[in-house]
Amino acid sequence: MSTAACCSAPGSRVDFLETSKLMDEELYSRQLYVLGSPAMQRIQGAKVLLSGLQGLGAEVAKNLVLMGVGSLTLHDPYPTCWSDLAAQFFLSEQDLGRNRAEASQEFLAQLNRDVQVFVHTGDITEDLLLDFQVVVLTASRLEEQLKVGTFCHKHGVCFLVADTWGLVGQLFCDFGEDFTVQDPTEAEPLTAAIQHISQGSPGILTLRREASAHCFCDEDLVTFSGIEGMVELNGCAPRPIRVREDGSLEIGDTTTFSPYLRGGAITEVKRPRTVRHEPLDTALLQPRVVAQSPQEVYRAYCLHQAFRALHKFQHLNGQLPQPWDVVDAETVVGLARDLEPMKGTEEEPLEEPLDEVLVRTVALSSAGVLSPMATMLGAVAAQEVLKAISRKFMPLDQWLYFDALDCLPEDGELLHNPEDCTPRGCRYDGQIAVFGASFQEKLSCQHYLLVGAGAIGCELLKGFALMGLGAGGSGGLTVADMDHVERSNLSRQFLFRPQDIGRPKAEVAAAAAQILNPNLKVTPLTHPLDPTTEHIYGDNFFSQVDGVAAALDSFQARHYVAARCTHYLKPLLEAGMQGSKGSASVFMPHVTEAYRAPASAAASEDAPYPVCTVRHFPSTVEHTLQWARDEFEGLFRRSAEIINHYQQTCTSLADMDGPQTLALLQPVLGVLRVRPQSWQDCVVWALGHWQLCFHHGIKQLLRRFPPDKVLEDGTPFWLGPKQCPQPLEFDTSQDTHILYVLAAANLYAQMHGLPGSQDRTALKGLLKLLPQADPQHLAHIVTGPEQLKELGDVLEVWNMGSPLKPLMFEKDDDSNFHVDFVAAASSLRSQNYGIPPVNRAQCKRIVGQIIPAIATTTAAVAGLVGLELYKVVGKPRPLGAFRHSYLQLAGNYFSRWVPSAPATQTFHHLKWTCWDRLKVPAGQPERTLESLLAHLQEQHGLSVRMLLHGPALLYSTGWSPEKQAQYLSLRVTELVKQVTGRVPEPGLRVLVLELSCEGEEEDTAFPPLHYEL
């Protein structure tokens, strides 16, 4: 049966899932860092039934397929209608009247060929339900929810209900009365390096100084590894601990254990947790809601009653209330008043007054179908399905209500003009039902810039296409991204397919978005948005842009794009994510604060470690990983580039910074001293380099700084973060030793254009035959004329061969030995210094600067951005209408809050914020510097002390009178050209100048001066 085939019998699905699968670690690499391999294995073997393929159901299905669920069976008895197209991206006008599930199946199956996608065309029967681990109902009647939910609860099938009505969403989870969560949190188990362990009852474990800020708690379970001496603790059964006042840990009786010598790590063992869920019929009257405050709890209770009343209305009338129909809305409010009261956990009646205004507002807009709401709630629902399957992360307990009623205009305009919200028989009917046709027209005429076409960017582009942003009139979208599609993108970036690998993301995403909405006008740009491309993304470009959406993965890039938006006074919608955590923010000119990168995050990005620490005194695994990464660059890239340069230019080593070149190339020559000719030569070199790094080099360091060395004040040299290292002895029975030599020899062979080998058994045999390296060739490098001459003589021989191949570090090719080398080198270095190592996957993540990512978080933050877009495009809104958002899907944390207003600065009579600027026209003929300074004095009372254009100083009162006079007579553009040596770009409309004025305070930052050309 093909992946996209319909199924008539459940048995075929069972047969498929009994076949074991190999994990595609390249495809799922980013989400493996979030979920882990055991959870992913369970996900790949799972069977899920999803009923309801409107926009919300499509979002749930898309996320599950991208993340590799074993099989997904779709069910929906209804045909496609116009309102579906506002949020259901698998459907088009050609599918009107066609069954929604059948029309969606083929496109879903294309997202991930490892997932079986089926369609069930009959009723949902009890026999059918028993074939699945998880059942999800969307767009379903309450009667069906109760029937299916009762059966699933009784038979241990995890059950979810998800719905969105207009700007309100509901999610319910019932995982049974005894559901065990194997791994409740997203955080990695705590690990810390050990300083000492006493023999006693209890034994006292002291942590190294750098681990003193640990977060171990009383009764945490821990285990141990890598301890020398007290080896009885290594791999022991989990032990409870008690934290003492000084931060040391009591770890139980160690009286009979061997004395502690050195090294080792203590690691937290996570405790499973058990969840008890009530069935739907009970939970309807005794709702347990996910909320962060008492106010949110009350609002969730009122929304709970509103949903119950809407179900009642739908049951009585066969449909939801008409868009913005006051009579229908009042009927819903009356039904909500008459509902059976809710009860607390102790059966006590909840005396919560009904917020009738809230219920009425929900009813007025409940007929709407909105892409951002479906995207947000579909992401959360899919994550809950994965929790049920994988038993990783705590599930919702049990109701989640999410509303974005803050998107509605505050003036009640729609209430007075309900005709604007009636269906038009078009793809935007679901959105028009909430915001009206006039708003839809305005949305279609917008021109937006989307920066970044990665995971979040793809989701945003999908949402913009469904919403109709820039899909009419003078509107349009520009997508800017310089990257190309990689295979690891495919599990999150759903606009891309395997055949797109290697193509520019911007071009592929633009073409895919136009398929989703043929009216969309999308322009792809493959240039980066940074200071080097301001001739492309300049004044003319931004003058045609109404707003910017940013989906970038570095704070440096975000900061630059935000600065451009502040300069051009453009709204900025911004989203980011890491693992199950995500955020969405909105920055409106003159209304909200401007974007500021978190200080800690911005400071830590690309911050180097001290060279001396990395080379000689590492204390953390990050240090050893940086050392290993530097080793790769020096041995296999920079050395090859230098030798090739020497070969091509015949430059003398003395002219090539001799000592530095000597230090770099000596290890590359290693024990061979001649150019390798065979695989065995490469192995000889690799073994020699192992000895240099992990044995001889450490012995050399200990000769300089003996273990018992003390400083002048009597303090031991090896104290605190400085850990005294110990040399390793090469051992062919140690996997890490073999892996290092195998990887290093293969990389050395690649650099020299020689064939390599992956045969570990043959390598072990070869290593046993090789003699020990000559210590003379492992000596520390001494720079001088003799060594330079010797190196020059050796390189003359190397020149006879072909140029070397510099190796560029590539983290995503697991067959190239790049990550293997770094992982093995870091692990061995950690063993030298008694530092707890990390596994290969963690090494790859840290060294490759990989951001853990999952499709669900990606979609959720994109949905939140879409909701803020409604406010940005609509009529001017006050600060209180906008929302920043933060969520953590693993921890069921959802928070939305009003942004801060822009800070106001004052100077004498002037007041300004970050959004203000001083505008001065250049005039015709153009004014001089003297005229500009006089204008600022007369118009603003500013006596300029210093004037700058970027880093260039254009004027200073500290200059001599002669120099001032020389500059004051120049026209401003001539002055800029003379000082900077650059002519302003053609088409430049504004020169941005910075002021410093007499009498300003130290923290005064004047608004930029926009000199209008």
mmCIF file of C-alpha atoms in Angstrom, residues 592-820:
data_model
loop_
_atom_site.group_PDB
_atom_site.id
_atom_site.type_symbol
_atom_site.label_atom_id
_atom_site.label_comp_id
_atom_site.label_asym_id
_atom_site.label_seq_id
_atom_site.Cartn_x
_atom_site.Cartn_y
_atom_site.Cartn_z
ATOM 1 C CA THR A 592 5.849 50.529 22.206
ATOM 2 C CA GLU A 593 9.468 50.345 23.207
ATOM 3 C CA ALA A 594 11.951 49.468 20.462
ATOM 4 C CA TYR A 595 13.583 46.047 20.250
ATOM 5 C CA ARG A 596 16.410 45.350 22.686
ATOM 6 C CA ALA A 597 18.303 42.054 22.704
ATOM 7 C CA PRO A 598 18.516 40.455 26.153
ATOM 8 C CA ALA A 599 21.817 41.680 27.596
ATOM 9 C CA SER A 600 22.998 38.237 28.701
ATOM 10 C CA ALA A 601 22.123 36.592 25.395
ATOM 11 C CA ALA A 602 23.713 39.292 23.281
ATOM 12 C CA ALA A 603 26.860 39.272 25.409
ATOM 13 C CA SER A 604 27.259 35.493 25.280
ATOM 14 C CA GLU A 605 26.916 35.245 21.507
ATOM 15 C CA ASP A 606 30.334 34.459 20.006
ATOM 16 C CA ALA A 607 32.091 35.395 23.279
ATOM 17 C CA PRO A 608 35.534 33.708 23.168
ATOM 18 C CA TYR A 609 37.126 31.912 26.089
ATOM 19 C CA PRO A 610 40.558 33.098 27.286
ATOM 20 C CA VAL A 611 43.236 31.464 25.132
ATOM 21 C CA CYS A 612 45.367 30.416 28.113
ATOM 22 C CA THR A 613 42.381 28.761 29.785
ATOM 23 C CA VAL A 614 41.492 26.806 26.657
ATOM 24 C CA ARG A 615 45.060 25.690 25.961
ATOM 25 C CA HIS A 616 46.364 24.839 29.406
ATOM 26 C CA PHE A 617 43.806 25.251 32.209
ATOM 27 C CA PRO A 618 40.355 24.079 31.056
ATOM 28 C CA SER A 619 37.726 23.618 33.761
ATOM 29 C CA THR A 620 34.528 23.019 31.778
ATOM 30 C CA VAL A 621 33.560 20.888 28.827
ATOM 31 C CA GLU A 622 32.987 24.093 26.825
ATOM 32 C CA HIS A 623 36.694 24.790 27.204
ATOM 33 C CA THR A 624 37.688 21.343 25.946
ATOM 34 C CA LEU A 625 35.260 21.596 23.032
ATOM 35 C CA GLN A 626 36.695 24.969 22.044
ATOM 36 C CA TRP A 627 40.196 23.489 22.223
ATOM 37 C CA ALA A 628 39.143 20.564 20.019
ATOM 38 C CA ARG A 629 37.480 22.894 17.526
ATOM 39 C CA ASP A 630 40.634 25.035 17.403
ATOM 40 C CA GLU A 631 42.664 21.864 16.828
ATOM 41 C CA PHE A 632 40.498 21.001 13.810
ATOM 42 C CA GLU A 633 40.916 24.467 12.326
ATOM 43 C CA GLY A 634 44.664 24.586 12.899
ATOM 44 C CA LEU A 635 45.482 21.072 11.740
ATOM 45 C CA PHE A 636 43.164 20.613 8.774
ATOM 46 C CA ARG A 637 42.221 24.036 7.434
ATOM 47 C CA ARG A 638 44.626 26.862 8.300
ATOM 48 C CA SER A 639 47.764 24.737 7.898
ATOM 49 C CA ALA A 640 46.664 23.574 4.442
ATOM 50 C CA GLU A 641 45.917 27.156 3.414
ATOM 51 C CA ILE A 642 49.347 28.342 4.611
ATOM 52 C CA ILE A 643 51.215 25.495 2.911
ATOM 53 C CA ASN A 644 49.304 26.108 -0.340
ATOM 54 C CA HIS A 645 50.111 29.820 -0.126
ATOM 55 C CA TYR A 646 53.783 29.027 0.493
ATOM 56 C CA GLN A 647 53.750 26.615 -2.433
ATOM 57 C CA GLN A 648 52.080 29.054 -4.837
ATOM 58 C CA THR A 649 53.995 32.219 -3.925
ATOM 59 C CA CYS A 650 57.369 30.783 -2.851
ATOM 60 C CA THR A 651 57.224 33.213 0.067
ATOM 61 C CA SER A 652 59.904 32.723 2.682
ATOM 62 C CA LEU A 653 58.737 31.584 6.099
ATOM 63 C CA ALA A 654 60.381 34.615 7.650
ATOM 64 C CA ASP A 655 57.972 36.781 5.657
ATOM 65 C CA MET A 656 54.986 34.706 6.813
ATOM 66 C CA ASP A 657 55.181 35.564 10.532
ATOM 67 C CA GLY A 658 57.746 32.800 11.074
ATOM 68 C CA PRO A 659 57.165 31.924 14.755
ATOM 69 C CA GLN A 660 53.390 31.748 14.360
ATOM 70 C CA THR A 661 53.687 29.719 11.157
ATOM 71 C CA LEU A 662 56.170 27.385 12.812
ATOM 72 C CA ALA A 663 53.840 26.842 15.786
ATOM 73 C CA LEU A 664 50.988 26.033 13.419
ATOM 74 C CA LEU A 665 52.837 23.751 10.993
ATOM 75 C CA GLN A 666 55.060 21.731 13.355
ATOM 76 C CA PRO A 667 52.144 19.599 14.615
ATOM 77 C CA VAL A 668 50.938 19.080 11.036
ATOM 78 C CA LEU A 669 54.308 17.615 10.087
ATOM 79 C CA GLY A 670 54.286 15.661 13.345
ATOM 80 C CA VAL A 671 56.319 12.520 13.654
ATOM 81 C CA LEU A 672 56.325 11.927 9.888
ATOM 82 C CA ARG A 673 58.433 14.932 8.846
ATOM 83 C CA VAL A 674 57.609 13.928 5.272
ATOM 84 C CA ARG A 675 54.453 14.153 3.201
ATOM 85 C CA PRO A 676 52.216 11.102 3.783
ATOM 86 C CA GLN A 677 51.947 8.646 0.908
ATOM 87 C CA SER A 678 49.543 6.064 2.319
ATOM 88 C CA TRP A 679 46.824 5.357 4.876
ATOM 89 C CA GLN A 680 49.460 3.871 7.188
ATOM 90 C CA ASP A 681 51.409 7.155 7.081
ATOM 91 C CA CYS A 682 48.257 8.993 8.136
ATOM 92 C CA VAL A 683 47.743 6.582 11.033
ATOM 93 C CA VAL A 684 51.364 7.059 12.119
ATOM 94 C CA TRP A 685 50.844 10.831 12.130
ATOM 95 C CA ALA A 686 47.516 10.557 14.012
ATOM 96 C CA LEU A 687 48.992 8.298 16.704
ATOM 97 C CA GLY A 688 51.931 10.664 17.106
ATOM 98 C CA HIS A 689 49.594 13.608 17.484
ATOM 99 C CA TRP A 690 47.567 11.685 20.086
ATOM 100 C CA GLN A 691 50.770 11.243 22.078
ATOM 101 C CA LEU A 692 51.633 14.924 21.705
ATOM 102 C CA CYS A 693 48.246 16.206 22.878
ATOM 103 C CA PHE A 694 47.213 13.788 25.603
ATOM 104 C CA HIS A 695 50.465 12.350 26.974
ATOM 105 C CA HIS A 696 53.683 14.192 26.145
ATOM 106 C CA GLY A 697 52.148 17.672 26.103
ATOM 107 C CA ILE A 698 50.557 17.128 29.518
ATOM 108 C CA LYS A 699 53.883 15.860 30.943
ATOM 109 C CA GLN A 700 55.560 18.974 29.579
ATOM 110 C CA LEU A 701 52.958 21.179 31.281
ATOM 111 C CA LEU A 702 53.468 19.347 34.593
ATOM 112 C CA ARG A 703 57.222 19.893 34.342
ATOM 113 C CA ARG A 704 56.538 23.626 34.151
ATOM 114 C CA PHE A 705 53.830 23.542 36.821
ATOM 115 C CA PRO A 706 54.320 20.481 39.068
ATOM 116 C CA PRO A 707 51.303 19.144 40.997
ATOM 117 C CA ASP A 708 52.774 20.470 44.270
ATOM 118 C CA LYS A 709 53.652 23.937 42.929
ATOM 119 C CA VAL A 710 52.694 26.843 45.236
ATOM 120 C CA LEU A 711 52.482 30.566 44.552
ATOM 121 C CA GLU A 712 54.468 33.226 46.430
ATOM 122 C CA ASP A 713 51.635 33.692 48.940
ATOM 123 C CA GLY A 714 51.612 29.968 49.717
ATOM 124 C CA THR A 715 48.452 29.219 47.702
ATOM 125 C CA PRO A 716 48.617 26.000 45.666
ATOM 126 C CA PHE A 717 48.949 26.716 41.950
ATOM 127 C CA TRP A 718 46.532 23.934 41.054
ATOM 128 C CA LEU A 719 43.494 25.207 42.950
ATOM 129 C CA GLY A 720 39.863 26.054 42.185
ATOM 130 C CA PRO A 721 39.122 26.065 38.470
ATOM 131 C CA LYS A 722 42.755 25.135 37.697
ATOM 132 C CA GLN A 723 42.628 21.342 37.747
ATOM 133 C CA CYS A 724 45.916 19.480 37.740
ATOM 134 C CA PRO A 725 45.939 17.283 34.616
ATOM 135 C CA GLN A 726 47.239 13.743 34.269
ATOM 136 C CA PRO A 727 48.735 12.239 31.095
ATOM 137 C CA LEU A 728 46.846 9.418 29.382
ATOM 138 C CA GLU A 729 48.393 6.177 28.174
ATOM 139 C CA PHE A 730 47.320 5.100 24.703
ATOM 140 C CA ASP A 731 45.174 1.968 24.900
ATOM 141 C CA THR A 732 43.713 0.225 21.850
ATOM 142 C CA SER A 733 40.941 -1.222 24.025
ATOM 143 C CA GLN A 734 39.591 2.285 24.692
ATOM 144 C CA ASP A 735 36.965 3.281 22.098
ATOM 145 C CA THR A 736 37.686 7.012 22.406
ATOM 146 C CA HIS A 737 41.408 6.440 21.759
ATOM 147 C CA ILE A 738 40.637 4.467 18.605
ATOM 148 C CA LEU A 739 37.999 6.966 17.443
ATOM 149 C CA TYR A 740 40.465 9.839 17.762
ATOM 150 C CA VAL A 741 43.141 8.117 15.687
ATOM 151 C CA LEU A 742 40.566 6.937 13.126
ATOM 152 C CA ALA A 743 39.077 10.416 12.718
ATOM 153 C CA ALA A 744 42.412 12.263 12.749
ATOM 154 C CA ALA A 745 43.969 9.856 10.231
ATOM 155 C CA ASN A 746 40.979 10.150 7.892
ATOM 156 C CA LEU A 747 41.010 13.946 8.063
ATOM 157 C CA TYR A 748 44.769 13.980 7.449
ATOM 158 C CA ALA A 749 44.211 11.681 4.471
ATOM 159 C CA GLN A 750 41.425 13.890 3.095
ATOM 160 C CA MET A 751 43.663 16.948 3.368
ATOM 161 C CA HIS A 752 46.369 15.162 1.351
ATOM 162 C CA GLY A 753 44.036 13.608 -1.208
ATOM 163 C CA LEU A 754 44.654 10.053 0.045
ATOM 164 C CA PRO A 755 42.107 7.262 0.544
ATOM 165 C CA GLY A 756 40.941 6.756 4.114
ATOM 166 C CA SER A 757 39.422 3.837 5.985
ATOM 167 C CA GLN A 758 36.533 3.157 8.381
ATOM 168 C CA ASP A 759 37.732 -0.309 9.439
ATOM 169 C CA ARG A 760 38.301 -0.087 13.195
ATOM 170 C CA THR A 761 39.368 -3.713 13.516
ATOM 171 C CA ALA A 762 42.093 -3.303 10.920
ATOM 172 C CA LEU A 763 43.135 -0.025 12.575
ATOM 173 C CA LYS A 764 43.566 -1.739 15.957
ATOM 174 C CA GLY A 765 45.747 -4.390 14.331
ATOM 175 C CA LEU A 766 47.855 -1.751 12.604
ATOM 176 C CA LEU A 767 48.313 0.259 15.806
ATOM 177 C CA LYS A 768 49.654 -2.755 17.660
ATOM 178 C CA LEU A 769 52.412 -3.069 15.041
ATOM 179 C CA LEU A 770 53.475 0.583 15.073
ATOM 180 C CA PRO A 771 56.437 1.683 17.207
ATOM 181 C CA GLN A 772 56.058 4.376 19.872
ATOM 182 C CA ALA A 773 56.538 7.910 18.559
ATOM 183 C CA ASP A 774 59.991 9.477 18.869
ATOM 184 C CA PRO A 775 59.777 11.892 21.853
ATOM 185 C CA GLN A 776 62.146 14.218 20.011
ATOM 186 C CA HIS A 777 59.464 14.919 17.444
ATOM 187 C CA LEU A 778 56.872 15.465 20.195
ATOM 188 C CA ALA A 779 58.854 18.187 21.952
ATOM 189 C CA HIS A 780 57.255 21.554 22.498
ATOM 190 C CA ILE A 781 57.906 23.916 19.638
ATOM 191 C CA VAL A 782 60.933 26.175 19.992
ATOM 192 C CA THR A 783 60.977 29.021 17.526
ATOM 193 C CA GLY A 784 64.216 30.204 16.038
ATOM 194 C CA PRO A 785 66.217 30.452 12.791
ATOM 195 C CA GLU A 786 67.249 26.781 12.884
ATOM 196 C CA GLN A 787 63.697 25.535 13.254
ATOM 197 C CA LEU A 788 62.492 27.853 10.494
ATOM 198 C CA LYS A 789 65.197 26.582 8.155
ATOM 199 C CA GLU A 790 64.350 22.957 8.979
ATOM 200 C CA LEU A 791 60.650 23.628 8.373
ATOM 201 C CA GLY A 792 61.465 25.357 5.083
ATOM 202 C CA ASP A 793 63.516 22.343 3.939
ATOM 203 C CA VAL A 794 60.627 19.996 4.769
ATOM 204 C CA LEU A 795 58.106 22.165 2.944
ATOM 205 C CA GLU A 796 60.319 22.211 -0.155
ATOM 206 C CA VAL A 797 59.779 18.449 -0.384
ATOM 207 C CA TRP A 798 56.033 18.867 0.187
ATOM 208 C CA ASN A 799 55.909 21.342 -2.696
ATOM 209 C CA MET A 800 56.515 18.498 -5.128
ATOM 210 C CA GLY A 801 53.003 17.165 -4.504
ATOM 211 C CA SER A 802 49.600 18.575 -5.414
ATOM 212 C CA PRO A 803 48.032 21.374 -3.330
ATOM 213 C CA LEU A 804 46.483 20.350 -0.054
ATOM 214 C CA LYS A 805 42.714 20.434 0.494
ATOM 215 C CA PRO A 806 41.717 22.712 3.385
ATOM 216 C CA LEU A 807 38.817 21.144 5.290
ATOM 217 C CA MET A 808 35.880 23.395 6.176
ATOM 218 C CA PHE A 809 34.122 22.197 9.328
ATOM 219 C CA GLU A 810 30.722 20.706 8.434
ATOM 220 C CA LYS A 811 28.572 19.567 11.345
ATOM 221 C CA ASP A 812 25.687 17.951 9.452
ATOM 222 C CA ASP A 813 27.613 15.257 7.511
ATOM 223 C CA ASP A 814 28.049 12.374 9.928
ATOM 224 C CA SER A 815 30.295 10.465 7.510
ATOM 225 C CA ASN A 816 33.066 13.057 7.188
ATOM 226 C CA PHE A 817 34.743 12.510 10.629
ATOM 227 C CA HIS A 818 34.577 16.240 11.481
ATOM 228 C CA VAL A 819 32.329 15.903 14.530
ATOM 229 C CA ASP A 820 33.964 12.562 15.397
#
